[in-house]
Amino acid sequence: MVTAQSQPQSRETEQYNVIGTRPIRHDGVDKVTGAAQYGADITLPGMLAGRVLRSPHAHARIVSIDTSKAEALAGVHAVVTNADFPRAADEEIDTGEGSANLRWVLDNVIASDKVLYKGHAVAAVAASDHHIAEDALDLIEVEYEVLAPVLDVRDAMVDGSPLLHDSLHTRELDGSNSDNASNTASHLQFTKGDTEAGFAEADVVIEREFETSMAHQGYIEPHNGTAYWRADGTLDIWTSTQGAFVVRDSVAPLLQLSPSQVKVTPMEIGGGFGGKIPVYLEPLAALLSQKSGRPVKLTMNREEVLLATGPTSGTYMRVRMGAKSDGTITAADVHLAFEAGAYPGSPVGAGAMCSLAPYDIPNQKIDGYDVVVNKPKTAAYRAPGAPQAEFATESVLNELAEQLGHDPLDMRLKNASVEGDTTAAGMPFGVIGNVECMTAAQESPHWQSELEGPNRGRGVAQGFWFNIGFESSAYAQVNGDGTVPLVLGSTDIGGTRASIAMQLAETLGISSDDVHPHVVDTNSVGYTQVTGGSRTTFAGGWAAYECAMDIRRQMEERAAQIWECDASDVTYGDDAVVRGPADEDGNDRQFSFKELAGQLATSGGHIVGRADVNKTSSGPAFATHIVDVEVDPDTGKVDILRYTAVQDAGTAIHPAYVEGQMQGGVAQGVGMALNEEYFYDDSGDLKNASLLDYRMPTALDLPMIEPIIVEVPNPGHPYGVRGVGEVPIIPPAPAVRAAIANAIGVHMTELPMSPRAILNATVLDDE
Amino acid sequence: MATEHIVVNCNINGESQTFLANERDSLLEALRDRIGLTGAKEGCNNGNCGACCVNMDGRIVNSCLVMAAECEGSEIRTVEGLAMGDQLTPLQNAFLEQAALQCGICTPGFLVAAEALLEENPDPSEHEIRYWLAGNLCRCTGYDKIVKAVQQAAGQSIV
């Protein structure tokens, strides 16, 4: 049996028995013994293996597809193309962290008249094994009429640029659509005050342009999807997804099925970071299964993952910011142009709303443009849009502090958003930990230390992310031995079985080891939104709290029934003791949780607690990061020497997994800062579609990342939880940029700040 | 495109195994698709991520880069062969106690690689741990807690 490790709790959580401790996660043993079943690990009787044929071109019209030779190959059971799907309706569907047009969802799953990026799916094959399926792909004949690709966001916005979609018009600020078709899907704007008046008040104004490359979520597990379309018309899907209900509600309309005909079982998931919310393979596997009458498993290889899933937007951004000599920021003008990939829907809106949120700036104008290009359709990636937008704004703020001679944290504190402030997007802040993070960073051993040595520098940056709430479900039975199986709909990517079970245990007053959390299929639990938006411990934990309160109420009623007294005279204490009025002899009456659990079956039957929550509130998250770097002037390589991440978690339910989110976010942010980029040639061919050439940080690239958890409890949650997963990816890039500038005096204007980019900015500039 | 099948005899996790491999099967495919041991994972299928690490005749290999037919007579140990029944190894326990996994997909590869490190070097420095594990990618943890788990398993004090 697993046991809780004895670790000191923080001051904020010492009022609790379970929250703030570090129990071993319930699914841990399965995950260190190889027993855990991930999406690709499933085997079903008679199962076929499938592969997907993908476009070799970035932009082309499909003239014809001939699958007859593939279908004739021995061992091939089914081939499907877009023509096999029912015509998708022109309607918006919920896709977890946003919505999308169903027709475009289908076209991204499998191309109809045009392919819009290299790797775009064109056909899919099911065969008796994957070797035969791969052979069959070579036998499918596709005739293309190759078109000029559009690969840069600024080129795409120019009048006369080749168009990806003849039917796409720009949705303007007033809600109208542009007369002419365009690659710009929408223009959004947030304003506050009068920016020109604000700039006139400033003593220093700095304007910078930035470009960032597409970057991939980089989960280690490739996408997979297994489907079995039964003879009775019901469809079973097993997949690695962040949201089983989103898969169900995407697949059902694509195949013109009722959601009640589709059951999605979420397998263990090997990372997601937002990229495992969209459907890619599941609809193809379903149709192959319908055609073949057999279960079909589709898996991607790594090249397919990089070519055709994720990534986050490449961008062009321009920021102008002005401040008085005392450090007061008077105005900011932010221009964000985000690549959506092949279909509309970049995270530019979220980026725009986050871009200046840490600061109370009286005069702001933020413009955002969502632009299609011949690259894969972008997907959510950890705080979608914010790492890019805040890279631009934090970088200019750091330069203002440098020019004005202010400490960058002092200048942030002077302008910091606090409770009662409202962002340009109209979001009012309640109790937030913005200032507390900055102060904790200033007081940290890292900030207090001296950094010495040539080509070394220190940088700092702030990050903000909203976090979300929304729908979660929790059902729990009470077994006769006092253990509690807990049924959840949230895929567990990083320890949320534990963090949700701990909140149930805390509320019931029992050990988290007595709670047994299970992630179940879409027919076995109430609607649960995606594991994303840093919502799972927040909303799932809230559901667990309410579920536990439901159990407490029912156990009070049961005790009253046993004692033949009024339920209002019975109380379930936080110590898990149920107390009633004294008996006729004046003796106290009480049950421990286990004692009463043991009597449930014989006193009227078992009980089930249930809660379905839908929380439109959330707990905004702030983070402050400090980094020391050393730049090799000969190679342009940047080494991370020391890293401290400060973050307001609200309440850290399981501090080890909070630290893990902070450290993992830093690692991804450092990758985005220094190495990770989509490298396309002029034809739109991705030249680095492997994990050797798409260079993610290894253990050797990083030092220990020192986490400092700040706890400003969120008053909008029973246990004060804020989300923790997303905000730590935001500050690394601007902090590293500031550290590079501090080290070698060069202010970089692009991501990644790779050796090539740094040499371009230093050595090559000198020549 | 007729496919040849090859009989392979080897020892996997202490048990003699005979299986029929497709001539195109990698060891990883044979383990997962023919033998039913799905602990080793495919992350990249070209040796860059380490999720498929297994121990073959005392060396750690990326099983996606080894042909199944090459395994005739080999002794292979996978993540499923580390624990003795419900007795986890000190490294497996350390991974749980240090919270060294989030999604867990890279964990089997890290465990196999780190067990081999500790066999060869029972008291590795932090740099030696990071160098040895640089062939295993983790996208969730930032590596801190993995390195600390290896340090704990080596009996070192954890800061």
JSON list of C-alpha atoms in Angstrom, two decimals, chain B:
[
{"chain": "B", "resi": 1, "resn": "MET", "atom": "CA", "xyz": [5.44, -7.66, -51.22]},
{"chain": "B", "resi": 2, "resn": "ALA", "atom": "CA", "xyz": [5.44, -11.02, -49.58]},
{"chain": "B", "resi": 3, "resn": "THR", "atom": "CA", "xyz": [6.33, -10.84, -45.93]},
{"chain": "B", "resi": 4, "resn": "GLU", "atom": "CA", "xyz": [8.79, -13.21, -44.33]},
{"chain": "B", "resi": 5, "resn": "HIS", "atom": "CA", "xyz": [8.20, -14.27, -40.77]},
{"chain": "B", "resi": 6, "resn": "ILE", "atom": "CA", "xyz": [11.06, -15.26, -38.55]},
{"chain": "B", "resi": 7, "resn": "VAL", "atom": "CA", "xyz": [11.08, -17.37, -35.40]},
{"chain": "B", "resi": 8, "resn": "VAL", "atom": "CA", "xyz": [12.95, -15.59, -32.61]},
{"chain": "B", "resi": 9, "resn": "ASN", "atom": "CA", "xyz": [14.01, -17.21, -29.34]},
{"chain": "B", "resi": 10, "resn": "CYS", "atom": "CA", "xyz": [15.10, -14.93, -26.54]},
{"chain": "B", "resi": 11, "resn": "ASN", "atom": "CA", "xyz": [14.81, -14.31, -22.81]},
{"chain": "B", "resi": 12, "resn": "ILE", "atom": "CA", "xyz": [12.56, -11.46, -21.77]},
{"chain": "B", "resi": 13, "resn": "ASN", "atom": "CA", "xyz": [12.40, -10.43, -18.12]},
{"chain": "B", "resi": 14, "resn": "GLY", "atom": "CA", "xyz": [13.76, -13.80, -17.07]},
{"chain": "B", "resi": 15, "resn": "GLU", "atom": "CA", "xyz": [11.40, -15.92, -19.14]},
{"chain": "B", "resi": 16, "resn": "SER", "atom": "CA", "xyz": [12.21, -17.81, -22.32]},
{"chain": "B", "resi": 17, "resn": "GLN", "atom": "CA", "xyz": [10.12, -16.52, -25.18]},
{"chain": "B", "resi": 18, "resn": "THR", "atom": "CA", "xyz": [9.62, -17.75, -28.69]},
{"chain": "B", "resi": 19, "resn": "PHE", "atom": "CA", "xyz": [7.74, -15.52, -31.07]},
{"chain": "B", "resi": 20, "resn": "LEU", "atom": "CA", "xyz": [7.11, -15.06, -34.74]},
{"chain": "B", "resi": 21, "resn": "ALA", "atom": "CA", "xyz": [8.38, -11.69, -35.96]},
{"chain": "B", "resi": 22, "resn": "ASN", "atom": "CA", "xyz": [7.55, -9.94, -39.17]},
{"chain": "B", "resi": 23, "resn": "GLU", "atom": "CA", "xyz": [10.89, -9.35, -40.88]},
{"chain": "B", "resi": 24, "resn": "ARG", "atom": "CA", "xyz": [10.16, -5.63, -40.74]},
{"chain": "B", "resi": 25, "resn": "ASP", "atom": "CA", "xyz": [9.37, -5.57, -37.01]},
{"chain": "B", "resi": 26, "resn": "SER", "atom": "CA", "xyz": [11.59, -3.62, -34.69]},
{"chain": "B", "resi": 27, "resn": "LEU", "atom": "CA", "xyz": [12.18, -4.99, -31.22]},
{"chain": "B", "resi": 28, "resn": "LEU", "atom": "CA", "xyz": [9.77, -2.34, -29.97]},
{"chain": "B", "resi": 29, "resn": "GLU", "atom": "CA", "xyz": [7.05, -3.55, -32.36]},
{"chain": "B", "resi": 30, "resn": "ALA", "atom": "CA", "xyz": [7.70, -7.16, -31.40]},
{"chain": "B", "resi": 31, "resn": "LEU", "atom": "CA", "xyz": [7.50, -6.38, -27.69]},
{"chain": "B", "resi": 32, "resn": "ARG", "atom": "CA", "xyz": [4.30, -4.40, -28.07]},
{"chain": "B", "resi": 33, "resn": "ASP", "atom": "CA", "xyz": [2.46, -6.14, -30.90]},
{"chain": "B", "resi": 34, "resn": "ARG", "atom": "CA", "xyz": [3.68, -9.75, -30.77]},
{"chain": "B", "resi": 35, "resn": "ILE", "atom": "CA", "xyz": [4.47, -10.33, -27.08]},
{"chain": "B", "resi": 36, "resn": "GLY", "atom": "CA", "xyz": [2.03, -7.91, -25.46]},
{"chain": "B", "resi": 37, "resn": "LEU", "atom": "CA", "xyz": [4.54, -6.00, -23.36]},
{"chain": "B", "resi": 38, "resn": "THR", "atom": "CA", "xyz": [3.41, -2.41, -23.87]},
{"chain": "B", "resi": 39, "resn": "GLY", "atom": "CA", "xyz": [5.53, -0.80, -21.16]},
{"chain": "B", "resi": 40, "resn": "ALA", "atom": "CA", "xyz": [8.13, 0.40, -23.68]},
{"chain": "B", "resi": 41, "resn": "LYS", "atom": "CA", "xyz": [6.58, 3.30, -25.60]},
{"chain": "B", "resi": 42, "resn": "GLU", "atom": "CA", "xyz": [6.98, 4.69, -29.11]},
{"chain": "B", "resi": 43, "resn": "GLY", "atom": "CA", "xyz": [7.68, 8.41, -28.94]},
{"chain": "B", "resi": 44, "resn": "CYS", "atom": "CA", "xyz": [9.63, 9.01, -32.14]},
{"chain": "B", "resi": 45, "resn": "ASN", "atom": "CA", "xyz": [10.55, 5.65, -33.73]},
{"chain": "B", "resi": 46, "resn": "ASN", "atom": "CA", "xyz": [13.99, 6.94, -34.66]},
{"chain": "B", "resi": 47, "resn": "GLY", "atom": "CA", "xyz": [16.04, 6.89, -31.50]},
{"chain": "B", "resi": 48, "resn": "ASN", "atom": "CA", "xyz": [15.65, 10.50, -30.42]},
{"chain": "B", "resi": 49, "resn": "CYS", "atom": "CA", "xyz": [13.36, 10.29, -27.39]},
{"chain": "B", "resi": 50, "resn": "GLY", "atom": "CA", "xyz": [14.29, 7.22, -25.34]},
{"chain": "B", "resi": 51, "resn": "ALA", "atom": "CA", "xyz": [10.70, 6.26, -24.48]},
{"chain": "B", "resi": 52, "resn": "CYS", "atom": "CA", "xyz": [11.34, 2.76, -25.84]},
{"chain": "B", "resi": 53, "resn": "CYS", "atom": "CA", "xyz": [14.54, 2.11, -23.84]},
{"chain": "B", "resi": 54, "resn": "VAL", "atom": "CA", "xyz": [15.10, -1.51, -22.88]},
{"chain": "B", "resi": 55, "resn": "ASN", "atom": "CA", "xyz": [18.12, -3.35, -21.57]},
{"chain": "B", "resi": 56, "resn": "MET", "atom": "CA", "xyz": [19.51, -5.79, -24.14]},
{"chain": "B", "resi": 57, "resn": "ASP", "atom": "CA", "xyz": [22.37, -8.03, -23.03]},
{"chain": "B", "resi": 58, "resn": "GLY", "atom": "CA", "xyz": [23.42, -5.49, -20.40]},
{"chain": "B", "resi": 59, "resn": "ARG", "atom": "CA", "xyz": [23.27, -2.41, -22.65]},
{"chain": "B", "resi": 60, "resn": "ILE", "atom": "CA", "xyz": [20.46, 0.09, -22.86]},
{"chain": "B", "resi": 61, "resn": "VAL", "atom": "CA", "xyz": [19.13, 0.33, -26.40]},
{"chain": "B", "resi": 62, "resn": "ASN", "atom": "CA", "xyz": [16.37, 2.23, -28.11]},
{"chain": "B", "resi": 63, "resn": "SER", "atom": "CA", "xyz": [14.23, -0.78, -29.02]},
{"chain": "B", "resi": 64, "resn": "CYS", "atom": "CA", "xyz": [12.82, 1.10, -32.02]},
{"chain": "B", "resi": 65, "resn": "LEU", "atom": "CA", "xyz": [16.30, 0.94, -33.60]},
{"chain": "B", "resi": 66, "resn": "VAL", "atom": "CA", "xyz": [16.83, -2.81, -33.03]},
{"chain": "B", "resi": 67, "resn": "MET", "atom": "CA", "xyz": [15.32, -5.29, -35.46]},
{"chain": "B", "resi": 68, "resn": "ALA", "atom": "CA", "xyz": [13.33, -8.04, -33.76]},
{"chain": "B", "resi": 69, "resn": "ALA", "atom": "CA", "xyz": [15.20, -10.63, -35.79]},
{"chain": "B", "resi": 70, "resn": "GLU", "atom": "CA", "xyz": [18.48, -9.45, -34.22]},
{"chain": "B", "resi": 71, "resn": "CYS", "atom": "CA", "xyz": [17.28, -10.54, -30.79]},
{"chain": "B", "resi": 72, "resn": "GLU", "atom": "CA", "xyz": [17.84, -14.25, -31.29]},
{"chain": "B", "resi": 73, "resn": "GLY", "atom": "CA", "xyz": [19.52, -15.51, -28.11]},
{"chain": "B", "resi": 74, "resn": "SER", "atom": "CA", "xyz": [19.42, -12.14, -26.35]},
{"chain": "B", "resi": 75, "resn": "GLU", "atom": "CA", "xyz": [18.50, -11.33, -22.80]},
{"chain": "B", "resi": 76, "resn": "ILE", "atom": "CA", "xyz": [16.11, -8.41, -22.72]},
{"chain": "B", "resi": 77, "resn": "ARG", "atom": "CA", "xyz": [14.78, -6.55, -19.71]},
{"chain": "B", "resi": 78, "resn": "THR", "atom": "CA", "xyz": [11.91, -4.10, -20.00]},
{"chain": "B", "resi": 79, "resn": "VAL", "atom": "CA", "xyz": [10.21, -1.86, -17.45]},
{"chain": "B", "resi": 80, "resn": "GLU", "atom": "CA", "xyz": [7.85, -4.75, -16.69]},
{"chain": "B", "resi": 81, "resn": "GLY", "atom": "CA", "xyz": [10.85, -6.74, -15.46]},
{"chain": "B", "resi": 82, "resn": "LEU", "atom": "CA", "xyz": [12.13, -4.24, -12.88]},
{"chain": "B", "resi": 83, "resn": "ALA", "atom": "CA", "xyz": [9.83, -4.95, -9.92]},
{"chain": "B", "resi": 84, "resn": "MET", "atom": "CA", "xyz": [9.68, -8.34, -8.23]},
{"chain": "B", "resi": 85, "resn": "GLY", "atom": "CA", "xyz": [5.95, -8.84, -7.96]},
{"chain": "B", "resi": 86, "resn": "ASP", "atom": "CA", "xyz": [4.68, -5.94, -5.85]},
{"chain": "B", "resi": 87, "resn": "GLN", "atom": "CA", "xyz": [8.19, -5.19, -4.58]},
{"chain": "B", "resi": 88, "resn": "LEU", "atom": "CA", "xyz": [9.25, -2.06, -6.43]},
{"chain": "B", "resi": 89, "resn": "THR", "atom": "CA", "xyz": [12.92, -1.26, -6.90]},
{"chain": "B", "resi": 90, "resn": "PRO", "atom": "CA", "xyz": [14.39, 1.61, -4.88]},
{"chain": "B", "resi": 91, "resn": "LEU", "atom": "CA", "xyz": [14.39, 3.66, -8.09]},
{"chain": "B", "resi": 92, "resn": "GLN", "atom": "CA", "xyz": [10.72, 2.99, -8.77]},
{"chain": "B", "resi": 93, "resn": "ASN", "atom": "CA", "xyz": [9.89, 3.97, -5.20]},
{"chain": "B", "resi": 94, "resn": "ALA", "atom": "CA", "xyz": [12.01, 7.08, -5.53]},
{"chain": "B", "resi": 95, "resn": "PHE", "atom": "CA", "xyz": [10.13, 8.09, -8.70]},
{"chain": "B", "resi": 96, "resn": "LEU", "atom": "CA", "xyz": [6.87, 7.86, -6.75]},
{"chain": "B", "resi": 97, "resn": "GLU", "atom": "CA", "xyz": [8.15, 9.63, -3.64]},
{"chain": "B", "resi": 98, "resn": "GLN", "atom": "CA", "xyz": [9.82, 12.44, -5.60]},
{"chain": "B", "resi": 99, "resn": "ALA", "atom": "CA", "xyz": [6.79, 12.90, -7.89]},
{"chain": "B", "resi": 100, "resn": "ALA", "atom": "CA", "xyz": [9.18, 12.34, -10.80]},
{"chain": "B", "resi": 101, "resn": "LEU", "atom": "CA", "xyz": [6.43, 11.70, -13.33]},
{"chain": "B", "resi": 102, "resn": "GLN", "atom": "CA", "xyz": [3.50, 13.70, -14.55]},
{"chain": "B", "resi": 103, "resn": "CYS", "atom": "CA", "xyz": [1.97, 12.08, -17.63]},
{"chain": "B", "resi": 104, "resn": "GLY", "atom": "CA", "xyz": [4.20, 9.03, -17.20]},
{"chain": "B", "resi": 105, "resn": "ILE", "atom": "CA", "xyz": [4.78, 8.17, -20.87]},
{"chain": "B", "resi": 106, "resn": "CYS", "atom": "CA", "xyz": [8.56, 8.70, -20.66]},
{"chain": "B", "resi": 107, "resn": "THR", "atom": "CA", "xyz": [8.83, 7.00, -17.26]},
{"chain": "B", "resi": 108, "resn": "PRO", "atom": "CA", "xyz": [9.49, 3.43, -18.47]},
{"chain": "B", "resi": 109, "resn": "GLY", "atom": "CA", "xyz": [12.41, 4.63, -20.59]},
{"chain": "B", "resi": 110, "resn": "PHE", "atom": "CA", "xyz": [13.84, 6.78, -17.81]},
{"chain": "B", "resi": 111, "resn": "LEU", "atom": "CA", "xyz": [13.58, 3.90, -15.32]},
{"chain": "B", "resi": 112, "resn": "VAL", "atom": "CA", "xyz": [15.37, 1.44, -17.60]},
{"chain": "B", "resi": 113, "resn": "ALA", "atom": "CA", "xyz": [18.07, 3.98, -18.44]},
{"chain": "B", "resi": 114, "resn": "ALA", "atom": "CA", "xyz": [18.57, 5.12, -14.85]},
{"chain": "B", "resi": 115, "resn": "GLU", "atom": "CA", "xyz": [18.70, 1.56, -13.49]},
{"chain": "B", "resi": 116, "resn": "ALA", "atom": "CA", "xyz": [21.54, 0.94, -15.95]},
{"chain": "B", "resi": 117, "resn": "LEU", "atom": "CA", "xyz": [23.29, 4.10, -14.77]},
{"chain": "B", "resi": 118, "resn": "LEU", "atom": "CA", "xyz": [23.09, 3.04, -11.13]},
{"chain": "B", "resi": 119, "resn": "GLU", "atom": "CA", "xyz": [24.41, -0.42, -11.97]},
{"chain": "B", "resi": 120, "resn": "GLU", "atom": "CA", "xyz": [27.42, 1.12, -13.69]},
{"chain": "B", "resi": 121, "resn": "ASN", "atom": "CA", "xyz": [27.90, 4.12, -11.40]},
{"chain": "B", "resi": 122, "resn": "PRO", "atom": "CA", "xyz": [26.21, 3.72, -7.99]},
{"chain": "B", "resi": 123, "resn": "ASP", "atom": "CA", "xyz": [27.06, 7.25, -6.83]},
{"chain": "B", "resi": 124, "resn": "PRO", "atom": "CA", "xyz": [26.65, 9.56, -9.84]},
{"chain": "B", "resi": 125, "resn": "SER", "atom": "CA", "xyz": [27.01, 13.34, -9.65]},
{"chain": "B", "resi": 126, "resn": "GLU", "atom": "CA", "xyz": [24.11, 15.52, -10.80]},
{"chain": "B", "resi": 127, "resn": "HIS", "atom": "CA", "xyz": [26.00, 16.22, -14.01]},
{"chain": "B", "resi": 128, "resn": "GLU", "atom": "CA", "xyz": [26.60, 12.52, -14.61]},
{"chain": "B", "resi": 129, "resn": "ILE", "atom": "CA", "xyz": [22.89, 11.82, -14.11]},
{"chain": "B", "resi": 130, "resn": "ARG", "atom": "CA", "xyz": [21.90, 14.59, -16.52]},
{"chain": "B", "resi": 131, "resn": "TYR", "atom": "CA", "xyz": [24.47, 13.46, -19.10]},
{"chain": "B", "resi": 132, "resn": "TRP", "atom": "CA", "xyz": [23.39, 9.81, -18.91]},
{"chain": "B", "resi": 133, "resn": "LEU", "atom": "CA", "xyz": [19.70, 10.70, -19.19]},
{"chain": "B", "resi": 134, "resn": "ALA", "atom": "CA", "xyz": [20.12, 13.25, -22.01]},
{"chain": "B", "resi": 135, "resn": "GLY", "atom": "CA", "xyz": [18.89, 10.61, -24.46]},
{"chain": "B", "resi": 136, "resn": "ASN", "atom": "CA", "xyz": [15.54, 10.41, -22.71]},
{"chain": "B", "resi": 137, "resn": "LEU", "atom": "CA", "xyz": [13.14, 13.27, -23.34]},
{"chain": "B", "resi": 138, "resn": "CYS", "atom": "CA", "xyz": [10.57, 14.33, -20.77]},
{"chain": "B", "resi": 139, "resn": "ARG", "atom": "CA", "xyz": [8.23, 17.16, -21.68]},
{"chain": "B", "resi": 140, "resn": "CYS", "atom": "CA", "xyz": [6.38, 17.48, -18.36]},
{"chain": "B", "resi": 141, "resn": "THR", "atom": "CA", "xyz": [8.76, 17.72, -15.43]},
{"chain": "B", "resi": 142, "resn": "GLY", "atom": "CA", "xyz": [11.67, 19.93, -16.44]},
{"chain": "B", "resi": 143, "resn": "TYR", "atom": "CA", "xyz": [13.77, 16.95, -15.20]},
{"chain": "B", "resi": 144, "resn": "ASP", "atom": "CA", "xyz": [14.29, 18.25, -11.63]},
{"chain": "B", "resi": 145, "resn": "LYS", "atom": "CA", "xyz": [12.34, 15.57, -9.89]},
{"chain": "B", "resi": 146, "resn": "ILE", "atom": "CA", "xyz": [13.67, 12.82, -12.15]},
{"chain": "B", "resi": 147, "resn": "VAL", "atom": "CA", "xyz": [17.25, 13.77, -11.28]},
{"chain": "B", "resi": 148, "resn": "LYS", "atom": "CA", "xyz": [16.30, 13.91, -7.59]},
{"chain": "B", "resi": 149, "resn": "ALA", "atom": "CA", "xyz": [14.68, 10.48, -7.78]},
{"chain": "B", "resi": 150, "resn": "VAL", "atom": "CA", "xyz": [17.90, 9.03, -9.18]},
{"chain": "B", "resi": 151, "resn": "GLN", "atom": "CA", "xyz": [19.85, 10.78, -6.43]},
{"chain": "B", "resi": 152, "resn": "GLN", "atom": "CA", "xyz": [17.48, 9.33, -3.82]},
{"chain": "B", "resi": 153, "resn": "ALA", "atom": "CA", "xyz": [17.82, 5.83, -5.26]},
{"chain": "B", "resi": 154, "resn": "ALA", "atom": "CA", "xyz": [21.61, 6.27, -5.09]},
{"chain": "B", "resi": 155, "resn": "GLY", "atom": "CA", "xyz": [21.26, 6.99, -1.39]},
{"chain": "B", "resi": 156, "resn": "GLN", "atom": "CA", "xyz": [22.24, 10.64, -1.76]},
{"chain": "B", "resi": 157, "resn": "SER", "atom": "CA", "xyz": [20.66, 13.36, 0.34]},
{"chain": "B", "resi": 158, "resn": "ILE", "atom": "CA", "xyz": [18.17, 15.43, -1.64]},
{"chain": "B", "resi": 159, "resn": "VAL", "atom": "CA", "xyz": [18.30, 19.20, -1.33]}
]
